[in-house]
Amino acid sequence: MNTQTSNNHQAPRGDHPERFSSVGFIVAAIGSSVGLGNMWKFPYITGEYGGGAFFLLFIVSLILIGLPILLAEMTIGRGGRGDSATAMFNLTGSKYWRLFGLMSVLCAFVIMSYYTVVAGWTLHYTVESFAGVLFRGGDDFRGKFETFAGSYWPVLWQVVVMAGCAWIIAKGVSGGIERFNKILMPGFLLILLLLMVRSLTLPGAGEGVQFFLWPDFGKLSAESVLVALGHAFFSLSLGMGCMLTYGSYVSRKQSLGVATVAVGIGDLLYAFIAGLVIFPTVFSYGLEPGEGVGLAFMALPAAFAQMPFGSLFGGLFFLLLAIAAVTSAVSIIEVPVAYAMNNWKWSRKKAAYVLSAVCLLFGIPAALSVGGVFGGFQPGGKTLFDWYDFTAAYVLMPLGGLVVSLFTGYAWKRAKEEAGLSGFWNGVWMFLMKLVSPILIVLVFLYSVGII
Ligand code: PFF
């Protein structure tokens, strides 16, 4: 077996034949990071774990763990010019690293299988809201959601999302992923700002802002720290080779440091504005700020039902969620697609359509497990949907992040040159990669699986 190390293995030279433009890369990376995690999870956990105090904690987590690993992923991707398995092998010549890389490809597959379920829900709600159907026949939005989730409709919407993603991916990096993100992300920001103005001008909006942002240091606990760290990870799409694969399509001229900071700020800003949309609306209508699914699909429709032009604002809100979900989903499925192209020499089209179809086969049981025909199948007390989420977000992603930090900190000696950091910043980065990130990731992992 070839066990050469980074010092003597020849890394690929030149740019990848498929390439993002400089702006396109940053927009696509922000599109990947801004997703359902920003739109519902971030506002909810912020309100729950200490408001403004948690927000500060999240910023610290982004700086300590998120941005350094983001930079590492982009650097490995560009240096090794491929998906995580290919890039790690190219940079070290070791089959062991290829195996670790393969784990992240698997993780992407699992995430895609359930992320497209929720993306499908958002599309269904967009259509129902714009059409006004959602607001007819009473205001039992919990019942409406349960009836919908328990039917076969989610499968149809999941097929739509999967087919849409495959179509975009099949069109290539610049003609598909970049072009699509460049169209959708500015539209996304526009709708978000419009909804923010609507929400902040509702009577009693201040109470919602207070719930979201009032710094309550008394609520901070060890748990808040771990939640903030875990969320920084998920929110930046780390640990499953997504930013690594996008990084492989970046020109050698692009400053990766600048891209890292831009994506970090973008992710934070979108999450912040999402909170300013959601909570003032919920509080202004005297609703309970529920969690996750409850907040987006049950509490908010009740607010839109009472608001003038509610079906328009509701439709825009769900469209926002749908755009966030789809720009992230595209980046997830690109990971196995890139793997198949690099390792099995499949064409982009074949990889996009075949892998999306296989992913759909895994995803359909998840779509039918939220109250549907597979709802009763709950090994270990979790539905299939919850198992997919747990395995990917709580086990495989932290492990993937750990691999990335150890690879950058210890195995690949030329990371510094590829990242292009100055001596001081490189020292800080290496310290974080070698010591701080691995320790924090292990803590988050142990917490997530219930060991601490
Ligand atoms: N960052 C996305 C979100 O916040 O919803 C989720 C995600 C996208 C995770 C892409 C992982 C990934 F590769």
Tab-separated table of N, CA, C and O in Angstrom, residues 175-243:
chain	number	residue	atom	x	y	z
A	175	GLY	N	-22.364	26.927	-14.930
A	175	GLY	CA	-23.640	27.082	-15.634
A	175	GLY	C	-24.839	26.656	-14.799
A	175	GLY	O	-25.965	27.014	-15.099
A	176	GLY	N	-24.617	25.893	-13.747
A	176	GLY	CA	-25.729	25.428	-12.921
A	176	GLY	C	-25.666	26.003	-11.514
A	176	GLY	O	-26.405	26.934	-11.178
A	177	ILE	N	-24.737	25.489	-10.711
A	177	ILE	CA	-24.693	25.880	-9.296
A	177	ILE	C	-24.491	27.388	-9.139
A	177	ILE	O	-25.238	28.060	-8.430
A	178	GLU	N	-23.481	27.925	-9.840
A	178	GLU	CA	-23.183	29.350	-9.674
A	178	GLU	C	-24.317	30.223	-10.205
A	178	GLU	O	-24.780	31.146	-9.529
A	179	ARG	N	-24.782	29.895	-11.403
A	179	ARG	CA	-25.809	30.744	-12.008
A	179	ARG	C	-27.082	30.754	-11.159
A	179	ARG	O	-27.667	31.799	-10.883
A	180	PHE	N	-27.455	29.587	-10.726
A	180	PHE	CA	-28.673	29.427	-9.939
A	180	PHE	C	-28.564	30.201	-8.607
A	180	PHE	O	-29.473	30.921	-8.209
A	181	ASN	N	-27.410	30.095	-7.938
A	181	ASN	CA	-27.225	30.823	-6.676
A	181	ASN	C	-27.214	32.328	-6.889
A	181	ASN	O	-27.725	33.083	-6.067
A	182	LYS	N	-26.617	32.750	-8.011
A	182	LYS	CA	-26.543	34.195	-8.275
A	182	LYS	C	-27.923	34.779	-8.540
A	182	LYS	O	-28.163	35.955	-8.320
A	183	ILE	N	-28.825	33.962	-9.050
A	183	ILE	CA	-30.189	34.453	-9.266
A	183	ILE	C	-30.955	34.436	-7.942
A	183	ILE	O	-31.612	35.402	-7.569
A	184	LEU	N	-30.843	33.322	-7.228
A	184	LEU	CA	-31.696	33.154	-6.050
A	184	LEU	C	-31.250	33.930	-4.806
A	184	LEU	O	-32.090	34.421	-4.055
A	185	MET	N	-29.944	34.033	-4.575
A	185	MET	CA	-29.522	34.626	-3.309
A	185	MET	C	-29.853	36.115	-3.170
A	185	MET	O	-30.294	36.557	-2.112
A	186	PRO	N	-29.686	36.935	-4.219
A	186	PRO	CA	-30.124	38.337	-4.069
A	186	PRO	C	-31.638	38.425	-3.861
A	186	PRO	O	-32.122	39.216	-3.047
A	187	GLY	N	-32.396	37.595	-4.569
A	187	GLY	CA	-33.857	37.572	-4.387
A	187	GLY	C	-34.194	37.198	-2.952
A	187	GLY	O	-35.094	37.770	-2.324
A	188	PHE	N	-33.448	36.274	-2.452
A	188	PHE	CA	-33.633	35.809	-1.076
A	188	PHE	C	-33.439	36.972	-0.095
A	188	PHE	O	-34.257	37.203	0.794
A	189	LEU	N	-32.357	37.732	-0.301
A	189	LEU	CA	-32.071	38.850	0.604
A	189	LEU	C	-33.183	39.900	0.519
A	189	LEU	O	-33.630	40.444	1.532
A	190	LEU	N	-33.642	40.141	-0.682
A	190	LEU	CA	-34.703	41.139	-0.890
A	190	LEU	C	-35.970	40.747	-0.128
A	190	LEU	O	-36.567	41.559	0.589
A	191	ILE	N	-36.387	39.495	-0.284
A	191	ILE	CA	-37.611	39.032	0.399
A	191	ILE	C	-37.398	39.086	1.911
A	191	ILE	O	-38.274	39.490	2.677
A	192	LEU	N	-36.201	38.696	2.335
A	192	LEU	CA	-35.922	38.682	3.768
A	192	LEU	C	-36.030	40.100	4.358
A	192	LEU	O	-36.644	40.306	5.410
A	193	LEU	N	-35.472	41.083	3.637
A	193	LEU	CA	-35.525	42.462	4.136
A	193	LEU	C	-36.962	42.983	4.140
A	193	LEU	O	-37.394	43.650	5.086
A	194	LEU	N	-37.691	42.637	3.098
A	194	LEU	CA	-39.088	43.059	3.016
A	194	LEU	C	-39.877	42.492	4.210
A	194	LEU	O	-40.615	43.208	4.894
A	195	LEU	N	-39.677	41.213	4.471
A	195	LEU	CA	-40.396	40.594	5.590
A	195	LEU	C	-39.932	41.156	6.927
A	195	LEU	O	-40.715	41.267	7.874
A	196	MET	N	-38.662	41.532	7.012
A	196	MET	CA	-38.165	42.101	8.264
A	196	MET	C	-38.878	43.437	8.554
A	196	MET	O	-39.315	43.687	9.673
A	197	VAL	N	-39.011	44.258	7.508
A	197	VAL	CA	-39.693	45.542	7.692
A	197	VAL	C	-41.148	45.285	8.106
A	197	VAL	O	-41.665	45.874	9.054
A	198	ARG	N	-41.794	44.330	7.421
A	198	ARG	CA	-43.192	44.006	7.762
A	198	ARG	C	-43.293	43.566	9.226
A	198	ARG	O	-44.137	44.014	9.984
A	199	SER	N	-42.387	42.722	9.612
A	199	SER	CA	-42.485	42.146	10.939
A	199	SER	C	-42.142	43.162	12.040
A	199	SER	O	-42.818	43.234	13.066
A	200	LEU	N	-41.121	44.000	11.777
A	200	LEU	CA	-40.730	44.972	12.806
A	200	LEU	C	-41.738	46.107	12.956
A	200	LEU	O	-41.715	46.834	13.956
A	201	THR	N	-42.620	46.270	11.971
A	201	THR	CA	-43.602	47.349	12.088
A	201	THR	C	-44.955	46.837	12.589
A	201	THR	O	-45.927	47.577	12.638
A	202	LEU	N	-45.015	45.576	12.976
A	202	LEU	CA	-46.263	45.055	13.552
A	202	LEU	C	-46.411	45.573	14.975
A	202	LEU	O	-45.395	45.790	15.662
A	203	PRO	N	-47.655	45.769	15.450
A	203	PRO	CA	-47.807	46.232	16.837
A	203	PRO	C	-47.251	45.194	17.811
A	203	PRO	O	-47.469	43.989	17.631
A	204	GLY	N	-46.485	45.641	18.777
A	204	GLY	CA	-45.951	44.716	19.786
A	204	GLY	C	-44.732	43.937	19.311
A	204	GLY	O	-44.325	42.944	19.933
A	205	ALA	N	-44.111	44.404	18.202
A	205	ALA	CA	-42.960	43.675	17.661
A	205	ALA	C	-41.795	43.650	18.652
A	205	ALA	O	-41.015	42.702	18.702
A	206	GLY	N	-41.718	44.727	19.466
A	206	GLY	CA	-40.588	44.858	20.395
A	206	GLY	C	-40.450	43.664	21.324
A	206	GLY	O	-39.332	43.266	21.684
A	207	GLU	N	-41.581	43.077	21.683
A	207	GLU	CA	-41.530	41.945	22.608
A	207	GLU	C	-40.789	40.763	21.967
A	207	GLU	O	-40.028	40.046	22.635
A	208	GLY	N	-41.034	40.584	20.683
A	208	GLY	CA	-40.367	39.497	19.957
A	208	GLY	C	-38.868	39.745	19.850
A	208	GLY	O	-38.055	38.843	20.019
A	209	VAL	N	-38.529	41.015	19.552
A	209	VAL	CA	-37.102	41.356	19.445
A	209	VAL	C	-36.442	41.104	20.794
A	209	VAL	O	-35.323	40.571	20.874
A	210	GLN	N	-37.151	41.456	21.841
A	210	GLN	CA	-36.593	41.271	23.190
A	210	GLN	C	-36.364	39.781	23.488
A	210	GLN	O	-35.311	39.396	24.000
A	211	PHE	N	-37.361	38.952	23.128
A	211	PHE	CA	-37.214	37.508	23.365
A	211	PHE	C	-35.994	36.971	22.618
A	211	PHE	O	-35.222	36.173	23.127
A	212	PHE	N	-35.818	37.466	21.394
A	212	PHE	CA	-34.743	36.974	20.542
A	212	PHE	C	-33.375	37.468	21.015
A	212	PHE	O	-32.419	36.696	21.085
A	213	LEU	N	-33.290	38.737	21.385
A	213	LEU	CA	-31.953	39.311	21.551
A	213	LEU	C	-31.567	39.803	22.945
A	213	LEU	O	-30.404	40.120	23.186
A	214	TRP	N	-32.515	39.908	23.850
A	214	TRP	CA	-32.148	40.429	25.165
A	214	TRP	C	-31.104	39.517	25.796
A	214	TRP	O	-31.333	38.325	25.957
A	215	PRO	N	-29.918	40.068	26.128
A	215	PRO	CA	-28.873	39.168	26.642
A	215	PRO	C	-29.174	38.694	28.060
A	215	PRO	O	-29.168	39.504	28.984
A	216	ASP	N	-29.484	37.439	28.185
A	216	ASP	CA	-29.775	36.886	29.496
A	216	ASP	C	-28.622	35.946	29.866
A	216	ASP	O	-28.638	34.753	29.548
A	217	PHE	N	-27.607	36.531	30.528
A	217	PHE	CA	-26.415	35.731	30.822
A	217	PHE	C	-26.725	34.617	31.825
A	217	PHE	O	-26.013	33.633	31.905
A	218	GLY	N	-27.832	34.794	32.573
A	218	GLY	CA	-28.231	33.769	33.529
A	218	GLY	C	-28.632	32.461	32.842
A	218	GLY	O	-28.549	31.387	33.430
A	219	LYS	N	-29.091	32.572	31.577
A	219	LYS	CA	-29.531	31.366	30.868
A	219	LYS	C	-28.355	30.595	30.257
A	219	LYS	O	-28.505	29.478	29.781
A	220	LEU	N	-27.170	31.241	30.221
A	220	LEU	CA	-26.021	30.562	29.606
A	220	LEU	C	-25.559	29.417	30.488
A	220	LEU	O	-25.481	29.540	31.708
A	221	SER	N	-25.273	28.283	29.848
A	221	SER	CA	-24.814	27.123	30.607
A	221	SER	C	-23.819	26.379	29.733
A	221	SER	O	-23.579	26.769	28.587
A	222	ALA	N	-23.269	25.311	30.294
A	222	ALA	CA	-22.346	24.497	29.490
A	222	ALA	C	-23.097	24.003	28.251
A	222	ALA	O	-22.546	23.915	27.155
A	223	GLU	N	-24.383	23.730	28.449
A	223	GLU	CA	-25.179	23.235	27.328
A	223	GLU	C	-25.273	24.289	26.214
A	223	GLU	O	-25.150	23.960	25.033
A	224	SER	N	-25.457	25.573	26.629
A	224	SER	CA	-25.538	26.627	25.598
A	224	SER	C	-24.267	26.631	24.759
A	224	SER	O	-24.306	26.844	23.545
A	225	VAL	N	-23.129	26.431	25.433
A	225	VAL	CA	-21.853	26.469	24.716
A	225	VAL	C	-21.813	25.345	23.674
A	225	VAL	O	-21.462	25.566	22.506
A	226	LEU	N	-22.215	24.150	24.080
A	226	LEU	CA	-22.160	23.021	23.161
A	226	LEU	C	-23.167	23.181	22.028
A	226	LEU	O	-22.885	22.847	20.872
A	227	VAL	N	-24.335	23.724	22.374
A	227	VAL	CA	-25.347	23.945	21.332
A	227	VAL	C	-24.821	24.971	20.318
A	227	VAL	O	-24.944	24.791	19.100
A	228	ALA	N	-24.186	26.045	20.837
A	228	ALA	CA	-23.656	27.079	19.943
A	228	ALA	C	-22.569	26.488	19.036
A	228	ALA	O	-22.544	26.754	17.828
A	229	LEU	N	-21.702	25.677	19.604
A	229	LEU	CA	-20.627	25.076	18.811
A	229	LEU	C	-21.192	24.143	17.745
A	229	LEU	O	-20.815	24.209	16.574
A	230	GLY	N	-22.130	23.295	18.161
A	230	GLY	CA	-22.728	22.340	17.226
A	230	GLY	C	-23.438	23.080	16.109
A	230	GLY	O	-23.352	22.708	14.935
A	231	HIS	N	-24.108	24.159	16.470
A	231	HIS	CA	-24.863	24.871	15.439
A	231	HIS	C	-23.936	25.609	14.475
A	231	HIS	O	-24.218	25.695	13.274
A	232	ALA	N	-22.827	26.133	14.996
A	232	ALA	CA	-21.864	26.827	14.124
A	232	ALA	C	-21.416	25.857	13.029
A	232	ALA	O	-21.267	26.217	11.855
A	233	PHE	N	-21.268	24.637	13.398
A	233	PHE	CA	-20.821	23.588	12.510
A	233	PHE	C	-21.835	23.293	11.408
A	233	PHE	O	-21.524	23.274	10.228
A	234	PHE	N	-23.068	23.046	11.838
A	234	PHE	CA	-24.134	22.702	10.897
A	234	PHE	C	-24.415	23.880	9.973
A	234	PHE	O	-24.585	23.741	8.768
A	235	SER	N	-24.441	25.060	10.595
A	235	SER	CA	-24.820	26.250	9.862
A	235	SER	C	-23.824	26.574	8.748
A	235	SER	O	-24.201	27.079	7.700
A	236	LEU	N	-22.546	26.287	8.984
A	236	LEU	CA	-21.556	26.576	7.940
A	236	LEU	C	-21.368	25.388	6.983
A	236	LEU	O	-20.443	25.386	6.179
A	237	SER	N	-22.235	24.392	7.090
A	237	SER	CA	-22.172	23.212	6.206
A	237	SER	C	-20.835	22.479	6.315
A	237	SER	O	-20.251	22.089	5.296
A	238	LEU	N	-20.339	22.316	7.539
A	238	LEU	CA	-19.024	21.701	7.698
A	238	LEU	C	-19.122	20.218	8.025
A	238	LEU	O	-20.172	19.723	8.423
A	239	GLY	N	-18.015	19.532	7.865
A	239	GLY	CA	-17.901	18.151	8.340
A	239	GLY	C	-18.430	17.103	7.386
A	239	GLY	O	-18.441	15.922	7.713
A	240	MET	N	-18.871	17.508	6.195
A	240	MET	CA	-19.334	16.486	5.268
A	240	MET	C	-18.847	16.762	3.844
A	240	MET	O	-19.450	16.311	2.876
A	241	GLY	N	-17.755	17.489	3.781
A	241	GLY	CA	-17.096	17.638	2.491
A	241	GLY	C	-17.752	18.587	1.517
A	241	GLY	O	-17.352	18.679	0.365
A	242	CYS	N	-18.751	19.338	2.007
A	242	CYS	CA	-19.464	20.218	1.091
A	242	CYS	C	-18.608	21.431	0.717
A	242	CYS	O	-18.378	21.712	-0.464
A	243	MET	N	-18.090	22.129	1.732
A	243	MET	CA	-17.256	23.300	1.443
A	243	MET	C	-15.934	22.855	0.814
A	243	MET	O	-15.306	23.599	0.070
